Amino acid sequence: MNTLEFIPKPFSNLLEKANFTWQTPSNIALIKYWGKSNLQLPKNASISFTLNNCHTITTIYFTKNRGVEGANFNLFFEGKKKEDFKPKIAQFFTRIQQYCPYILWYDMEIHSKNSFPHSSGIASSASGFSAISMCLMSLEQELQTIKLSKEYINKKASFIARLGSGSASRSIEGGLVVWGNHLEIEGSSDLFGVQFPYKVHSIFKDYQDTILLVDKEEKQVSSTVGHNLMMNHPFAIQRFAQANENLSKLSKILQNGDVKSFINLVESEALTLHGMMLTSNPYFILMKPNTLEIINKIWRYRQENNSNICFTLDAGANVHILHPKKEKEKVNQFINNDLAQFCQKKQYICDSVGFGAKKVVSIKE
Ligand code: DP6
């Protein structure tokens, strides 16, 4: 695997100070990444919708120092110093040091906030690491004399974001993003996410995702632990093969607009992900009773109303309801009348497919 392209050319313009602000999205996987090898290489290819409303906004203030051994940074989350996120970010900085040597030449103050409620059970690692990665790429561009292409910036940002959290590699580009080498997806790679390279049927371009907040507590088992349990999992080999086959099927569905097959595949992926958790050793369950109440209600509603809604789950109890835009009003009514009661404080978030990372501010001295 060729990672040489991510080692930068010698730098010339060392700025004294700079700060950059990026807004980057969360994403929801349709084909799930669950199982990895070192360092953050996925055992199967995955694909996600980039979200629009659920995002992180991060500013990094860079101040030139005399050169340090390990990255020197402070972290503020929603205005407050956040010590418990620091170890994962410190590990990330160590992993990317050879690709981003400038992180040792600047003291960094990271200020981050999420658009979604704090501890809503929505993973913020994807949008969190992609935002930091885009800020670093903005600094890299300023330090280089040559102009980096947008394509290279996005590719390298995704490459380094992956080293923070696998799913973060899918939180740079908009629309549909594939991460993981797949024979039928041109340009796909284990190293970074790429936009789904084929023409997407119009129905999937503005798909809606309503996230029902069933459980806002911190998960009992982290994704990292869950991924590791796939190492000696009795069904691992079949699962990784199945995910790749499912991506071949989904690729065709996304192009031909076959919503019924989309529903079947996406729900099966979600339940298989949780099936892997149930059959890990030690085994664990992240769904809650209300997750199942909601799933059953969705199935009944779909049958009775000839609707095209479906659900997916990430590694938690919250339910993502996916549906075509033209069903939005009816689905909202259904959620309000029948599903909100199963959410904590009746909370849910309406979202849709989004456009990817957006630069907000750039100041340099
Ligand atoms: C179930 O990307 O959070 O959401 O690489 O250890 O940070 P790490 O894991 P993470 O795993 C995401 C798992 C998932 C499925 C997916 O997003 O594909």
PDB file of C-alpha atoms in Angstrom, residues 15-134:
ATOM      1  CA  LEU A  15       4.065  31.153   9.897  1.00  0.00           C
ATOM      2  CA  GLU A  16       4.214  32.577  13.425  1.00  0.00           C
ATOM      3  CA  LYS A  17       0.529  32.082  14.109  1.00  0.00           C
ATOM      4  CA  ALA A  18      -2.519  30.842  12.274  1.00  0.00           C
ATOM      5  CA  ASN A  19      -5.971  29.564  12.974  1.00  0.00           C
ATOM      6  CA  PHE A  20      -8.408  27.658  10.819  1.00  0.00           C
ATOM      7  CA  THR A  21     -12.019  26.673  11.369  1.00  0.00           C
ATOM      8  CA  TRP A  22     -13.751  23.793   9.646  1.00  0.00           C
ATOM      9  CA  GLN A  23     -17.236  22.351   9.830  1.00  0.00           C
ATOM     10  CA  THR A  24     -17.323  18.644   9.041  1.00  0.00           C
ATOM     11  CA  PRO A  25     -20.253  16.227   9.044  1.00  0.00           C
ATOM     12  CA  SER A  26     -21.203  13.065  10.823  1.00  0.00           C
ATOM     13  CA  ASN A  27     -22.093  10.081   8.629  1.00  0.00           C
ATOM     14  CA  ILE A  28     -24.333   7.037   8.819  1.00  0.00           C
ATOM     15  CA  ALA A  29     -23.062   3.757   7.389  1.00  0.00           C
ATOM     16  CA  LEU A  30     -25.327   1.670   5.140  1.00  0.00           C
ATOM     17  CA  ILE A  31     -22.767  -1.139   4.834  1.00  0.00           C
ATOM     18  CA  LYS A  32     -21.010  -1.334   8.179  1.00  0.00           C
ATOM     19  CA  TYR A  33     -17.346  -1.242   9.095  1.00  0.00           C
ATOM     20  CA  TRP A  34     -16.961  -3.656  12.013  1.00  0.00           C
ATOM     21  CA  GLY A  35     -13.562  -5.284  12.366  1.00  0.00           C
ATOM     22  CA  LYS A  36     -10.137  -3.871  11.598  1.00  0.00           C
ATOM     23  CA  SER A  37      -6.465  -4.733  11.570  1.00  0.00           C
ATOM     24  CA  ASN A  38      -3.499  -2.551  12.411  1.00  0.00           C
ATOM     25  CA  LEU A  39      -3.302   0.426  11.860  1.00  0.00           C
ATOM     26  CA  GLN A  40      -6.930   1.246  11.299  1.00  0.00           C
ATOM     27  CA  LEU A  41      -7.297  -0.863   8.153  1.00  0.00           C
ATOM     28  CA  PRO A  42     -10.841  -2.142   7.661  1.00  0.00           C
ATOM     29  CA  LYS A  43     -11.607  -5.844   7.266  1.00  0.00           C
ATOM     30  CA  ASN A  44     -14.293  -5.002   4.698  1.00  0.00           C
ATOM     31  CA  ALA A  45     -15.377  -2.066   2.583  1.00  0.00           C
ATOM     32  CA  SER A  46     -18.151   0.191   3.921  1.00  0.00           C
ATOM     33  CA  ILE A  47     -20.320   2.983   2.534  1.00  0.00           C
ATOM     34  CA  SER A  48     -22.160   5.825   4.249  1.00  0.00           C
ATOM     35  CA  PHE A  49     -24.436   8.762   3.650  1.00  0.00           C
ATOM     36  CA  THR A  50     -22.764  11.995   4.676  1.00  0.00           C
ATOM     37  CA  LEU A  51     -25.122  13.920   6.966  1.00  0.00           C
ATOM     38  CA  ASN A  52     -25.930  17.598   6.794  1.00  0.00           C
ATOM     39  CA  ASN A  53     -27.210  18.902  10.141  1.00  0.00           C
ATOM     40  CA  CYS A  54     -25.151  16.712  12.456  1.00  0.00           C
ATOM     41  CA  HIS A  55     -21.675  18.210  12.342  1.00  0.00           C
ATOM     42  CA  THR A  56     -18.693  19.381  14.351  1.00  0.00           C
ATOM     43  CA  ILE A  57     -17.145  22.855  14.118  1.00  0.00           C
ATOM     44  CA  THR A  58     -13.503  22.969  15.131  1.00  0.00           C
ATOM     45  CA  THR A  59     -10.974  25.780  15.285  1.00  0.00           C
ATOM     46  CA  ILE A  60      -7.304  25.076  15.828  1.00  0.00           C
ATOM     47  CA  TYR A  61      -5.074  27.969  16.960  1.00  0.00           C
ATOM     48  CA  PHE A  62      -1.481  27.263  15.949  1.00  0.00           C
ATOM     49  CA  THR A  63       1.395  29.159  17.633  1.00  0.00           C
ATOM     50  CA  LYS A  64       4.958  28.488  16.518  1.00  0.00           C
ATOM     51  CA  ASN A  65       7.165  26.844  19.154  1.00  0.00           C
ATOM     52  CA  ARG A  66      10.815  25.757  19.214  1.00  0.00           C
ATOM     53  CA  GLY A  67      10.053  22.230  18.119  1.00  0.00           C
ATOM     54  CA  VAL A  68       8.830  19.587  20.573  1.00  0.00           C
ATOM     55  CA  GLU A  69       9.161  15.819  20.921  1.00  0.00           C
ATOM     56  CA  GLY A  70       5.454  15.000  20.983  1.00  0.00           C
ATOM     57  CA  ALA A  71       2.511  17.159  19.889  1.00  0.00           C
ATOM     58  CA  ASN A  72       1.666  19.842  22.433  1.00  0.00           C
ATOM     59  CA  PHE A  73      -2.043  20.634  22.542  1.00  0.00           C
ATOM     60  CA  ASN A  74      -4.944  21.731  24.665  1.00  0.00           C
ATOM     61  CA  LEU A  75      -8.501  20.727  24.023  1.00  0.00           C
ATOM     62  CA  PHE A  76     -11.693  22.673  24.688  1.00  0.00           C
ATOM     63  CA  PHE A  77     -15.059  21.105  23.999  1.00  0.00           C
ATOM     64  CA  GLU A  78     -18.026  23.458  23.975  1.00  0.00           C
ATOM     65  CA  GLY A  79     -15.916  26.078  25.741  1.00  0.00           C
ATOM     66  CA  LYS A  80     -14.650  23.822  28.542  1.00  0.00           C
ATOM     67  CA  LYS A  81     -11.322  22.064  28.911  1.00  0.00           C
ATOM     68  CA  LYS A  82     -11.847  18.404  28.094  1.00  0.00           C
ATOM     69  CA  GLU A  83      -9.176  16.144  29.543  1.00  0.00           C
ATOM     70  CA  ASP A  84     -10.936  12.809  28.900  1.00  0.00           C
ATOM     71  CA  PHE A  85     -10.817  13.196  25.069  1.00  0.00           C
ATOM     72  CA  LYS A  86      -7.108  13.976  25.151  1.00  0.00           C
ATOM     73  CA  PRO A  87      -5.579  10.454  25.158  1.00  0.00           C
ATOM     74  CA  LYS A  88      -7.366   9.449  21.908  1.00  0.00           C
ATOM     75  CA  ILE A  89      -6.258  12.699  20.243  1.00  0.00           C
ATOM     76  CA  ALA A  90      -2.694  12.318  21.568  1.00  0.00           C
ATOM     77  CA  GLN A  91      -2.601   8.796  20.064  1.00  0.00           C
ATOM     78  CA  PHE A  92      -3.901  10.257  16.788  1.00  0.00           C
ATOM     79  CA  PHE A  93      -1.131  12.891  16.737  1.00  0.00           C
ATOM     80  CA  THR A  94       1.492  10.204  17.309  1.00  0.00           C
ATOM     81  CA  ARG A  95       0.088   8.160  14.436  1.00  0.00           C
ATOM     82  CA  ILE A  96       0.098  11.058  11.966  1.00  0.00           C
ATOM     83  CA  GLN A  97       3.429  12.623  12.973  1.00  0.00           C
ATOM     84  CA  GLN A  98       5.349  11.294   9.965  1.00  0.00           C
ATOM     85  CA  TYR A  99       2.686  12.597   7.575  1.00  0.00           C
ATOM     86  CA  CYS A 100       2.155  15.939   9.350  1.00  0.00           C
ATOM     87  CA  PRO A 101       5.546  16.802  10.932  1.00  0.00           C
ATOM     88  CA  TYR A 102       4.380  20.406  11.454  1.00  0.00           C
ATOM     89  CA  ILE A 103       2.249  19.322  14.422  1.00  0.00           C
ATOM     90  CA  LEU A 104       5.536  19.318  16.371  1.00  0.00           C
ATOM     91  CA  TRP A 105       6.426  22.875  15.327  1.00  0.00           C
ATOM     92  CA  TYR A 106       3.264  24.483  16.656  1.00  0.00           C
ATOM     93  CA  ASP A 107       1.458  24.539  19.962  1.00  0.00           C
ATOM     94  CA  MET A 108      -2.158  23.760  19.222  1.00  0.00           C
ATOM     95  CA  GLU A 109      -5.293  24.906  20.977  1.00  0.00           C
ATOM     96  CA  ILE A 110      -8.282  22.960  19.720  1.00  0.00           C
ATOM     97  CA  HIS A 111     -11.790  24.332  20.215  1.00  0.00           C
ATOM     98  CA  SER A 112     -14.593  22.034  19.173  1.00  0.00           C
ATOM     99  CA  LYS A 113     -18.381  21.988  19.336  1.00  0.00           C
ATOM    100  CA  ASN A 114     -21.096  19.740  17.952  1.00  0.00           C
ATOM    101  CA  SER A 115     -24.406  20.733  16.368  1.00  0.00           C
ATOM    102  CA  PHE A 116     -26.075  17.716  17.968  1.00  0.00           C
ATOM    103  CA  PRO A 117     -26.849  17.594  21.679  1.00  0.00           C
ATOM    104  CA  HIS A 118     -23.898  16.667  23.874  1.00  0.00           C
ATOM    105  CA  SER A 119     -23.922  12.973  24.773  1.00  0.00           C
ATOM    106  CA  SER A 120     -26.858  12.226  22.475  1.00  0.00           C
ATOM    107  CA  GLY A 121     -25.360   8.830  21.764  1.00  0.00           C
ATOM    108  CA  ILE A 122     -24.424  10.072  18.290  1.00  0.00           C
ATOM    109  CA  ALA A 123     -20.776   9.248  17.711  1.00  0.00           C
ATOM    110  CA  SER A 124     -18.801  12.444  17.414  1.00  0.00           C
ATOM    111  CA  SER A 125     -15.486  10.750  16.634  1.00  0.00           C
ATOM    112  CA  ALA A 126     -16.166  10.771  12.860  1.00  0.00           C
ATOM    113  CA  SER A 127     -16.943  14.474  12.604  1.00  0.00           C
ATOM    114  CA  GLY A 128     -14.452  15.298  15.382  1.00  0.00           C
ATOM    115  CA  PHE A 129     -11.402  13.726  13.731  1.00  0.00           C
ATOM    116  CA  SER A 130     -12.364  14.865  10.235  1.00  0.00           C
ATOM    117  CA  ALA A 131     -12.588  18.475  11.463  1.00  0.00           C
ATOM    118  CA  ILE A 132      -9.147  18.329  13.102  1.00  0.00           C
ATOM    119  CA  SER A 133      -7.753  16.754   9.917  1.00  0.00           C
ATOM    120  CA  MET A 134      -9.113  19.520   7.704  1.00  0.00           C
TER     121      MET A 134
END
